[in-house]
Amino acid sequence: MVSEPRSAAANRSVEVLASKLRRRQIVGSRATALETLLVLRQVIAKARFSNLEQLVAIIRDVGRRLVDAQPKEHSVGNTVRKVLHHIREEFHAATRGVEVPKPASFSISKFVLQGQPRKQVAVQKSEAKGTLRENDPDDPDSFARGLKPVLMEAIQDVLDELETVYDNVSKNAKDHIHSDNLGYSHDYASEIILTLGMSKTVEQFLKAAAHVRNYSVIVAETAPSYNGREMAKSLSSSGISTFLVPDSSIFALMSRVNKVILGAHVILANGGMFAVSGSLMAATAARAHSTPVVVCAGQFKLTPLWNLYHEYGALDFGNPSDVLGFENGDLVDKVDVVNPYYDYVQPELIDAYITNELLKETYDDEDNEL
């Protein structure tokens, strides 16, 4: 049996992922980011290149194919941009033979990522690497052999970051949620939080705060998916005072809410975001009642792209029968039913984003368009 060429195997893995993205067999920002990163690691491991430009061209080609397969999953393009950033960073460190200098100024990402031991590995993997030569006529593969090991370590760092993104985002949750400080009994929480849908990031954020804070959560059930029921069950099982309410109650209850905490599908360059349907209603009600809106999201959801068709261009639609079934035959014939997955929430409706790393420290400007 003839073994499959290495480049053909890598190309096949790209096509498999592209097919899964087109068929929506992989959904969700974190799941698509993880799958994209695993494919890129395989592509780099099996690629042949003799200079940096060839490697960047290979990664960009893979990125374009995956983004074209599912343009609405922005975390795919974000992951490709982050890998390209690491490729350039490791190349410059290896060719100079020194660690890439880090800015001495304070940054949010430094504050959030303090204490992670993997960040200290960079010095060992980058030092004593000043012998890399591009386009070596005597040994064309020497450049790839020298660069691939440090690239594999860099990609592993990104994988570790994705694996721990919930912990990193929720690390300072206690600073954003406050306990009873008004002299009431411990049975009463001074802060009431409203959220909706099932967001793993928000779930871990609220659970982390519950270790040191006493508060209540109102969860909108988020029809027609009713994912809010899963969120309410999870929070309640962790000992958090939780109330499940229909979406139609959000505006009526907002006057009692101290803070709205939402998840995000993607955060755009203008500060707006796409989030689960119902987020726009909650944010608009919060603005009417002067209630702060906080969004919890991992860095991989932040994109440097602008969308000129915010209200419609990146929306994804589900099965309309989930909203109005065919058993209502007489009514179905008289109306057009849409079931959008996401709302676009304007930046002026959002007060703060909580994430685990700064965008400018992760992407390069030349990769805004893959």
mmCIF file of C-alpha atoms in Angstrom:
data_model
loop_
_atom_site.group_PDB
_atom_site.id
_atom_site.type_symbol
_atom_site.label_atom_id
_atom_site.label_comp_id
_atom_site.label_asym_id
_atom_site.label_seq_id
_atom_site.Cartn_x
_atom_site.Cartn_y
_atom_site.Cartn_z
ATOM 1 C CA MET A 1 0.000 0.000 0.000
ATOM 2 C CA VAL A 2 1.476 3.332 -1.053
ATOM 3 C CA SER A 3 1.515 5.885 1.757
ATOM 4 C CA GLU A 4 -0.255 9.171 1.155
ATOM 5 C CA PRO A 5 2.085 12.127 0.435
ATOM 6 C CA ARG A 6 2.490 14.420 3.425
ATOM 7 C CA SER A 7 1.214 17.488 1.575
ATOM 8 C CA ALA A 8 -1.795 15.558 0.291
ATOM 9 C CA ALA A 9 -2.654 14.395 3.810
ATOM 10 C CA ALA A 10 -2.497 17.962 5.125
ATOM 11 C CA ASN A 11 -4.628 19.191 2.225
ATOM 12 C CA ARG A 12 -7.169 16.467 2.951
ATOM 13 C CA SER A 13 -7.425 17.579 6.592
ATOM 14 C CA VAL A 14 -8.158 21.124 5.406
ATOM 15 C CA GLU A 15 -10.887 19.892 3.068
ATOM 16 C CA VAL A 16 -12.425 17.757 5.836
ATOM 17 C CA LEU A 17 -12.617 20.749 8.181
ATOM 18 C CA ALA A 18 -13.966 23.000 5.409
ATOM 19 C CA SER A 19 -16.691 20.435 4.697
ATOM 20 C CA LYS A 20 -17.629 20.262 8.382
ATOM 21 C CA LEU A 21 -17.826 24.038 8.572
ATOM 22 C CA ARG A 22 -20.025 24.258 5.477
ATOM 23 C CA ARG A 23 -22.381 21.587 6.830
ATOM 24 C CA ARG A 24 -22.450 23.231 10.304
ATOM 25 C CA GLN A 25 -21.140 20.017 11.846
ATOM 26 C CA ILE A 26 -18.853 22.221 13.926
ATOM 27 C CA VAL A 27 -20.481 25.265 15.477
ATOM 28 C CA GLY A 28 -19.448 27.701 18.167
ATOM 29 C CA SER A 29 -16.489 30.060 18.317
ATOM 30 C CA ARG A 30 -14.284 28.005 20.634
ATOM 31 C CA ALA A 31 -14.932 24.672 18.891
ATOM 32 C CA THR A 32 -14.123 26.101 15.460
ATOM 33 C CA ALA A 33 -11.020 27.857 16.802
ATOM 34 C CA LEU A 34 -9.706 24.622 18.307
ATOM 35 C CA GLU A 35 -10.330 22.631 15.119
ATOM 36 C CA THR A 36 -8.710 25.342 12.988
ATOM 37 C CA LEU A 37 -5.636 25.383 15.206
ATOM 38 C CA LEU A 38 -5.247 21.606 15.042
ATOM 39 C CA VAL A 39 -5.438 21.669 11.234
ATOM 40 C CA LEU A 40 -2.912 24.507 11.020
ATOM 41 C CA ARG A 41 -0.534 22.571 13.244
ATOM 42 C CA GLN A 42 -0.793 19.602 10.910
ATOM 43 C CA VAL A 43 -0.287 21.777 7.835
ATOM 44 C CA ILE A 44 2.838 23.415 9.288
ATOM 45 C CA ALA A 45 4.265 20.071 10.408
ATOM 46 C CA LYS A 46 3.968 18.629 6.893
ATOM 47 C CA ALA A 47 4.691 21.745 4.817
ATOM 48 C CA ARG A 48 7.885 22.258 2.840
ATOM 49 C CA PHE A 49 9.210 25.806 2.673
ATOM 50 C CA SER A 50 12.583 27.494 2.435
ATOM 51 C CA ASN A 51 11.672 31.029 3.544
ATOM 52 C CA LEU A 52 9.168 32.933 5.630
ATOM 53 C CA GLU A 53 7.132 34.209 2.675
ATOM 54 C CA GLN A 54 6.418 30.670 1.472
ATOM 55 C CA LEU A 55 5.183 29.607 4.921
ATOM 56 C CA VAL A 56 2.980 32.684 5.294
ATOM 57 C CA ALA A 57 1.518 32.047 1.820
ATOM 58 C CA ILE A 58 0.690 28.439 2.776
ATOM 59 C CA ILE A 59 -1.070 29.483 5.992
ATOM 60 C CA ARG A 60 -2.967 32.303 4.291
ATOM 61 C CA ASP A 61 -4.179 29.938 1.568
ATOM 62 C CA VAL A 62 -5.485 27.516 4.193
ATOM 63 C CA GLY A 63 -7.084 30.395 6.079
ATOM 64 C CA ARG A 64 -8.903 31.695 3.006
ATOM 65 C CA ARG A 65 -10.278 28.246 2.203
ATOM 66 C CA LEU A 66 -11.609 27.779 5.724
ATOM 67 C CA VAL A 67 -13.051 31.286 5.972
ATOM 68 C CA ASP A 68 -14.782 30.906 2.594
ATOM 69 C CA ALA A 69 -16.287 27.630 3.809
ATOM 70 C CA GLN A 70 -18.033 29.392 6.719
ATOM 71 C CA PRO A 71 -17.630 33.198 6.757
ATOM 72 C CA LYS A 72 -19.955 33.515 9.754
ATOM 73 C CA GLU A 73 -17.543 31.739 12.108
ATOM 74 C CA HIS A 74 -15.128 34.622 12.621
ATOM 75 C CA SER A 75 -12.986 32.684 15.096
ATOM 76 C CA VAL A 76 -11.585 30.685 12.142
ATOM 77 C CA GLY A 77 -9.988 33.785 10.594
ATOM 78 C CA ASN A 78 -8.963 35.076 14.027
ATOM 79 C CA THR A 79 -7.097 31.839 14.746
ATOM 80 C CA VAL A 80 -5.277 32.011 11.405
ATOM 81 C CA ARG A 81 -4.237 35.614 12.134
ATOM 82 C CA LYS A 82 -2.931 34.644 15.544
ATOM 83 C CA VAL A 83 -0.846 31.788 14.095
ATOM 84 C CA LEU A 84 0.596 34.153 11.461
ATOM 85 C CA HIS A 85 1.524 36.574 14.234
ATOM 86 C CA HIS A 86 3.342 33.814 16.116
ATOM 87 C CA ILE A 87 5.114 32.665 12.942
ATOM 88 C CA ARG A 88 6.590 36.140 12.385
ATOM 89 C CA GLU A 89 7.424 36.520 16.061
ATOM 90 C CA GLU A 90 9.253 33.192 16.241
ATOM 91 C CA PHE A 91 11.029 33.831 12.936
ATOM 92 C CA HIS A 92 12.422 37.162 14.115
ATOM 93 C CA ALA A 93 13.431 35.668 17.463
ATOM 94 C CA ALA A 94 15.150 32.729 15.786
ATOM 95 C CA THR A 95 17.025 34.769 13.196
ATOM 96 C CA ARG A 96 18.189 37.342 15.726
ATOM 97 C CA GLY A 97 19.128 34.719 18.287
ATOM 98 C CA VAL A 98 17.444 36.610 21.097
ATOM 99 C CA GLU A 99 14.079 36.712 22.759
ATOM 100 C CA VAL A 100 11.603 39.054 21.075
ATOM 101 C CA PRO A 101 11.532 42.124 23.350
ATOM 102 C CA LYS A 102 8.309 42.611 25.239
ATOM 103 C CA PRO A 103 6.953 46.114 25.931
ATOM 104 C CA ALA A 104 7.704 47.254 29.444
ATOM 105 C CA SER A 105 4.425 49.141 29.758
ATOM 106 C CA PHE A 106 1.451 47.705 31.616
ATOM 107 C CA SER A 107 -1.178 45.844 29.588
ATOM 108 C CA ILE A 108 -4.407 44.060 30.413
ATOM 109 C CA SER A 109 -3.122 40.803 28.966
ATOM 110 C CA LYS A 110 -0.085 40.859 31.285
ATOM 111 C CA PHE A 111 -2.341 41.454 34.256
ATOM 112 C CA VAL A 112 -4.760 38.653 33.330
ATOM 113 C CA LEU A 113 -2.116 36.119 32.348
ATOM 114 C CA GLN A 114 0.110 36.564 35.389
ATOM 115 C CA GLY A 115 1.200 33.303 36.912
ATOM 116 C CA GLN A 116 0.958 31.116 33.797
ATOM 117 C CA PRO A 117 4.178 29.060 33.701
ATOM 118 C CA ARG A 118 4.110 28.431 29.922
ATOM 119 C CA LYS A 119 4.804 32.093 29.273
ATOM 120 C CA GLN A 120 8.278 31.599 30.766
ATOM 121 C CA VAL A 121 9.197 28.967 28.165
ATOM 122 C CA ALA A 122 9.721 31.575 25.434
ATOM 123 C CA VAL A 123 13.318 32.358 26.407
ATOM 124 C CA GLN A 124 14.481 28.759 26.178
ATOM 125 C CA LYS A 125 12.785 28.062 22.856
ATOM 126 C CA SER A 126 14.046 31.227 21.157
ATOM 127 C CA GLU A 127 17.636 31.557 22.328
ATOM 128 C CA ALA A 128 20.668 30.306 20.408
ATOM 129 C CA LYS A 129 18.742 30.185 17.138
ATOM 130 C CA GLY A 130 20.668 32.665 15.056
ATOM 131 C CA THR A 131 21.769 30.172 12.399
ATOM 132 C CA LEU A 132 18.541 30.010 10.356
ATOM 133 C CA ARG A 133 19.064 30.867 6.703
ATOM 134 C CA GLU A 134 16.356 31.452 4.145
ATOM 135 C CA ASN A 135 16.740 29.941 0.667
ATOM 136 C CA ASP A 136 19.852 27.973 1.550
ATOM 137 C CA PRO A 137 21.043 26.518 -1.795
ATOM 138 C CA ASP A 138 22.993 23.723 -0.088
ATOM 139 C CA ASP A 139 20.102 22.549 2.104
ATOM 140 C CA PRO A 140 16.700 24.021 1.111
ATOM 141 C CA ASP A 141 14.920 22.199 3.958
ATOM 142 C CA SER A 142 17.190 23.524 6.707
ATOM 143 C CA PHE A 143 15.027 26.609 7.247
ATOM 144 C CA ALA A 144 11.902 24.508 7.835
ATOM 145 C CA ARG A 145 13.748 22.062 10.099
ATOM 146 C CA GLY A 146 15.025 24.880 12.279
ATOM 147 C CA LEU A 147 11.777 26.843 12.502
ATOM 148 C CA LYS A 148 9.202 24.080 12.897
ATOM 149 C CA PRO A 149 10.094 23.067 16.490
ATOM 150 C CA VAL A 150 9.580 26.570 17.887
ATOM 151 C CA LEU A 151 6.407 26.983 15.818
ATOM 152 C CA MET A 152 5.015 23.771 17.319
ATOM 153 C CA GLU A 153 5.692 25.148 20.795
ATOM 154 C CA ALA A 154 4.044 28.461 19.903
ATOM 155 C CA ILE A 155 0.952 26.690 18.565
ATOM 156 C CA GLN A 156 0.831 24.594 21.732
ATOM 157 C CA ASP A 157 0.812 27.847 23.717
ATOM 158 C CA VAL A 158 -2.225 28.996 21.727
ATOM 159 C CA LEU A 159 -3.924 25.635 22.335
ATOM 160 C CA ASP A 160 -3.259 25.954 26.056
ATOM 161 C CA GLU A 161 -4.726 29.447 25.996
ATOM 162 C CA LEU A 162 -7.901 28.179 24.327
ATOM 163 C CA GLU A 163 -8.145 25.356 26.847
ATOM 164 C CA THR A 164 -7.901 27.769 29.777
ATOM 165 C CA VAL A 165 -9.787 30.729 28.307
ATOM 166 C CA TYR A 166 -12.737 30.331 30.693
ATOM 167 C CA ASP A 167 -10.469 30.397 33.741
ATOM 168 C CA ASN A 168 -8.525 33.407 32.463
ATOM 169 C CA VAL A 169 -11.645 35.458 31.687
ATOM 170 C CA SER A 170 -13.275 34.638 35.020
ATOM 171 C CA LYS A 171 -10.122 35.185 37.101
ATOM 172 C CA ASN A 172 -11.236 38.650 38.219
ATOM 173 C CA ALA A 173 -14.980 37.990 38.294
ATOM 174 C CA LYS A 174 -15.164 38.970 41.967
ATOM 175 C CA ASP A 175 -14.142 42.508 41.015
ATOM 176 C CA HIS A 176 -17.150 42.918 38.728
ATOM 177 C CA ILE A 177 -19.867 41.359 40.888
ATOM 178 C CA HIS A 178 -20.540 42.676 44.373
ATOM 179 C CA SER A 179 -22.040 41.102 47.486
ATOM 180 C CA ASP A 180 -24.499 42.427 50.023
ATOM 181 C CA ASN A 181 -22.951 45.463 51.671
ATOM 182 C CA LEU A 182 -26.087 47.271 52.765
ATOM 183 C CA GLY A 183 -26.575 45.559 56.091
ATOM 184 C CA TYR A 184 -29.179 43.063 54.943
ATOM 185 C CA SER A 185 -29.266 39.442 55.954
ATOM 186 C CA HIS A 186 -26.866 37.071 54.174
ATOM 187 C CA ASP A 187 -29.935 35.439 52.627
ATOM 188 C CA TYR A 188 -30.427 38.480 50.397
ATOM 189 C CA ALA A 189 -28.064 39.409 47.636
ATOM 190 C CA SER A 190 -27.479 43.084 46.933
ATOM 191 C CA GLU A 191 -26.763 42.537 43.247
ATOM 192 C CA ILE A 192 -29.084 41.003 40.685
ATOM 193 C CA ILE A 193 -27.504 39.867 37.410
ATOM 194 C CA LEU A 194 -29.417 39.225 34.179
ATOM 195 C CA THR A 195 -28.109 36.974 31.437
ATOM 196 C CA LEU A 196 -29.591 34.906 28.641
ATOM 197 C CA GLY A 197 -28.831 31.786 26.679
ATOM 198 C CA MET A 198 -26.070 29.295 27.420
ATOM 199 C CA SER A 199 -22.592 30.817 27.283
ATOM 200 C CA LYS A 200 -19.774 28.742 28.772
ATOM 201 C CA THR A 201 -17.720 31.892 29.335
ATOM 202 C CA VAL A 202 -20.519 33.626 31.244
ATOM 203 C CA GLU A 203 -21.298 30.416 33.118
ATOM 204 C CA GLN A 204 -17.724 30.058 34.412
ATOM 205 C CA PHE A 205 -17.556 33.795 35.120
ATOM 206 C CA LEU A 206 -20.642 33.662 37.336
ATOM 207 C CA LYS A 207 -19.550 30.473 39.067
ATOM 208 C CA ALA A 208 -16.120 31.934 39.821
ATOM 209 C CA ALA A 209 -17.701 34.992 41.439
ATOM 210 C CA ALA A 210 -20.051 32.802 43.491
ATOM 211 C CA HIS A 211 -17.106 31.496 45.538
ATOM 212 C CA VAL A 212 -16.703 34.888 47.223
ATOM 213 C CA ARG A 213 -19.846 36.836 46.348
ATOM 214 C CA ASN A 214 -23.530 36.492 47.206
ATOM 215 C CA TYR A 215 -25.864 37.492 44.372
ATOM 216 C CA SER A 216 -28.865 36.379 42.304
ATOM 217 C CA VAL A 217 -29.102 35.638 38.590
ATOM 218 C CA ILE A 218 -32.110 36.054 36.295
ATOM 219 C CA VAL A 219 -31.766 33.864 33.208
ATOM 220 C CA ALA A 220 -33.931 34.468 30.132
ATOM 221 C CA GLU A 221 -34.783 31.125 28.546
ATOM 222 C CA THR A 222 -33.920 32.371 25.007
ATOM 223 C CA ALA A 223 -36.634 30.879 22.810
ATOM 224 C CA PRO A 224 -36.821 28.982 20.532
ATOM 225 C CA SER A 225 -33.601 27.182 21.517
ATOM 226 C CA TYR A 226 -34.376 27.495 25.244
ATOM 227 C CA ASN A 227 -30.671 27.244 26.041
ATOM 228 C CA GLY A 228 -31.300 29.462 29.042
ATOM 229 C CA ARG A 229 -32.843 26.483 30.798
ATOM 230 C CA GLU A 230 -29.509 24.675 30.673
ATOM 231 C CA MET A 231 -27.748 27.764 32.037
ATOM 232 C CA ALA A 232 -30.259 28.166 34.864
ATOM 233 C CA LYS A 233 -29.934 24.499 35.831
ATOM 234 C CA SER A 234 -26.145 24.694 35.859
ATOM 235 C CA LEU A 235 -26.019 27.863 37.965
ATOM 236 C CA SER A 236 -28.630 26.577 40.393
ATOM 237 C CA SER A 237 -26.743 23.320 40.881
ATOM 238 C CA SER A 238 -23.717 25.400 41.910
ATOM 239 C CA GLY A 239 -25.674 27.042 44.705
ATOM 240 C CA ILE A 240 -26.365 30.352 42.932
ATOM 241 C CA SER A 241 -29.799 31.876 43.479
ATOM 242 C CA THR A 242 -31.270 31.568 39.972
ATOM 243 C CA PHE A 243 -34.586 32.548 38.391
ATOM 244 C CA LEU A 244 -35.628 31.359 34.923
ATOM 245 C CA VAL A 245 -37.933 33.774 33.097
ATOM 246 C CA PRO A 246 -39.454 34.011 29.597
ATOM 247 C CA ASP A 247 -37.838 36.428 27.158
ATOM 248 C CA SER A 248 -40.925 38.655 27.222
ATOM 249 C CA SER A 249 -40.222 39.514 30.891
ATOM 250 C CA ILE A 250 -36.819 41.100 30.291
ATOM 251 C CA PHE A 251 -37.972 44.713 30.004
ATOM 252 C CA ALA A 252 -40.371 44.438 32.945
ATOM 253 C CA LEU A 253 -37.660 43.010 35.212
ATOM 254 C CA MET A 254 -34.858 45.324 34.111
ATOM 255 C CA SER A 255 -35.685 47.958 36.724
ATOM 256 C CA ARG A 256 -34.639 45.436 39.415
ATOM 257 C CA VAL A 257 -31.453 44.374 37.640
ATOM 258 C CA ASN A 258 -28.059 45.815 38.653
ATOM 259 C CA LYS A 259 -25.993 44.464 35.750
ATOM 260 C CA VAL A 260 -26.474 42.591 32.470
ATOM 261 C CA ILE A 261 -23.755 40.060 31.620
ATOM 262 C CA LEU A 262 -23.787 38.635 28.091
ATOM 263 C CA GLY A 263 -21.686 36.300 25.983
ATOM 264 C CA ALA A 264 -20.633 37.053 22.397
ATOM 265 C CA HIS A 265 -20.319 35.174 19.135
ATOM 266 C CA VAL A 266 -17.910 37.721 17.642
ATOM 267 C CA ILE A 267 -16.741 41.207 18.638
ATOM 268 C CA LEU A 268 -16.186 43.539 15.689
ATOM 269 C CA ALA A 269 -13.580 46.260 15.224
ATOM 270 C CA ASN A 270 -16.079 49.060 15.879
ATOM 271 C CA GLY A 271 -16.922 47.681 19.341
ATOM 272 C CA GLY A 272 -20.229 46.110 18.334
ATOM 273 C CA MET A 273 -20.866 42.403 18.542
ATOM 274 C CA PHE A 274 -22.954 39.533 17.291
ATOM 275 C CA ALA A 275 -24.547 37.587 20.118
ATOM 276 C CA VAL A 276 -27.356 35.097 20.638
ATOM 277 C CA SER A 277 -30.822 36.326 19.629
ATOM 278 C CA GLY A 278 -32.368 38.306 22.438
ATOM 279 C CA SER A 279 -29.129 40.097 23.323
ATOM 280 C CA LEU A 280 -30.215 43.246 21.481
ATOM 281 C CA MET A 281 -33.508 43.297 23.378
ATOM 282 C CA ALA A 282 -31.704 42.885 26.705
ATOM 283 C CA ALA A 283 -29.098 45.558 25.884
ATOM 284 C CA THR A 284 -31.781 48.012 24.692
ATOM 285 C CA ALA A 285 -33.837 47.463 27.842
ATOM 286 C CA ALA A 286 -30.701 47.943 29.925
ATOM 287 C CA ARG A 287 -29.953 51.256 28.200
ATOM 288 C CA ALA A 288 -33.513 52.453 28.893
ATOM 289 C CA HIS A 289 -32.991 51.725 32.606
ATOM 290 C CA SER A 290 -29.346 52.923 32.720
ATOM 291 C CA THR A 291 -28.205 49.415 33.628
ATOM 292 C CA PRO A 292 -24.594 48.556 32.704
ATOM 293 C CA VAL A 293 -24.024 45.847 30.082
ATOM 294 C CA VAL A 294 -20.863 43.734 30.425
ATOM 295 C CA VAL A 295 -19.722 41.208 27.794
ATOM 296 C CA CYS A 296 -17.486 38.234 28.646
ATOM 297 C CA ALA A 297 -15.570 36.765 25.713
ATOM 298 C CA GLY A 298 -12.234 35.135 24.976
ATOM 299 C CA GLN A 299 -9.725 37.007 22.841
ATOM 300 C CA PHE A 300 -10.274 34.614 19.918
ATOM 301 C CA LYS A 301 -13.719 36.191 19.453
ATOM 302 C CA LEU A 302 -12.266 39.649 18.802
ATOM 303 C CA THR A 303 -11.847 40.311 15.101
ATOM 304 C CA PRO A 304 -10.031 43.254 13.452
ATOM 305 C CA LEU A 305 -12.639 43.252 10.674
ATOM 306 C CA TRP A 306 -15.426 45.720 10.072
ATOM 307 C CA ASN A 307 -18.764 44.562 8.731
ATOM 308 C CA LEU A 308 -20.488 47.096 6.485
ATOM 309 C CA TYR A 309 -23.777 45.216 6.780
ATOM 310 C CA HIS A 310 -24.021 44.972 10.531
ATOM 311 C CA GLU A 311 -27.749 44.461 10.815
ATOM 312 C CA TYR A 312 -27.970 41.738 8.178
ATOM 313 C CA GLY A 313 -24.650 40.779 6.628
ATOM 314 C CA ALA A 314 -23.408 38.172 9.109
ATOM 315 C CA LEU A 315 -26.646 36.903 10.570
ATOM 316 C CA ASP A 316 -27.271 33.179 10.507
ATOM 317 C CA PHE A 317 -30.745 31.715 10.429
ATOM 318 C CA GLY A 318 -32.116 28.531 11.955
ATOM 319 C CA ASN A 319 -35.105 26.381 11.106
ATOM 320 C CA PRO A 320 -38.254 28.573 11.036
ATOM 321 C CA SER A 321 -40.380 25.602 12.124
ATOM 322 C CA ASP A 322 -38.811 25.982 15.585
ATOM 323 C CA VAL A 323 -40.697 29.277 15.832
ATOM 324 C CA LEU A 324 -43.888 28.355 13.982
ATOM 325 C CA GLY A 325 -44.444 24.701 13.160
ATOM 326 C CA PHE A 326 -46.245 23.286 10.152
ATOM 327 C CA GLU A 327 -49.029 22.073 12.421
ATOM 328 C CA ASN A 328 -50.188 25.701 12.312
ATOM 329 C CA GLY A 329 -50.839 25.299 8.595
ATOM 330 C CA ASP A 330 -53.385 28.083 8.173
ATOM 331 C CA LEU A 331 -51.107 30.640 9.826
ATOM 332 C CA VAL A 332 -47.878 29.481 8.144
ATOM 333 C CA ASP A 333 -49.316 30.289 4.734
ATOM 334 C CA LYS A 334 -49.970 33.891 5.757
ATOM 335 C CA VAL A 335 -46.673 34.931 7.356
ATOM 336 C CA ASP A 336 -42.936 34.851 6.695
ATOM 337 C CA VAL A 337 -41.077 33.369 9.639
ATOM 338 C CA VAL A 338 -37.386 33.991 10.358
ATOM 339 C CA ASN A 339 -35.339 32.450 13.137
ATOM 340 C CA PRO A 340 -32.031 34.350 13.459
ATOM 341 C CA TYR A 341 -29.293 32.822 15.560
ATOM 342 C CA TYR A 342 -27.638 36.158 16.343
ATOM 343 C CA ASP A 343 -28.417 39.812 17.019
ATOM 344 C CA TYR A 344 -26.115 42.679 16.185
ATOM 345 C CA VAL A 345 -25.621 44.780 19.337
ATOM 346 C CA GLN A 346 -24.341 48.300 18.662
ATOM 347 C CA PRO A 347 -21.242 49.482 20.557
ATOM 348 C CA GLU A 348 -23.112 52.285 22.298
ATOM 349 C CA LEU A 349 -25.235 49.660 24.081
ATOM 350 C CA ILE A 350 -22.201 47.928 25.631
ATOM 351 C CA ASP A 351 -20.379 49.369 28.627
ATOM 352 C CA ALA A 352 -17.428 46.975 29.047
ATOM 353 C CA TYR A 353 -15.749 43.902 27.579
ATOM 354 C CA ILE A 354 -13.961 41.383 29.780
ATOM 355 C CA THR A 355 -11.439 39.259 27.908
ATOM 356 C CA ASN A 356 -8.099 37.544 28.416
ATOM 357 C CA GLU A 357 -5.744 39.363 26.025
ATOM 358 C CA LEU A 358 -5.397 42.548 24.021
ATOM 359 C CA LEU A 359 -6.162 42.433 20.295
ATOM 360 C CA LYS A 360 -3.166 44.536 19.250
ATOM 361 C CA GLU A 361 -0.784 42.109 20.971
ATOM 362 C CA THR A 362 -2.157 39.166 18.999
ATOM 363 C CA TYR A 363 -2.752 40.125 15.346
ATOM 364 C CA ASP A 364 -0.612 41.868 12.731
ATOM 365 C CA ASP A 365 -2.096 44.654 10.626
ATOM 366 C CA GLU A 366 -1.111 42.979 7.349
ATOM 367 C CA ASP A 367 -3.335 40.000 8.216
ATOM 368 C CA ASN A 368 -6.598 41.928 8.553
ATOM 369 C CA GLU A 369 -7.456 40.628 5.091
ATOM 370 C CA LEU A 370 -6.278 37.035 4.653
#
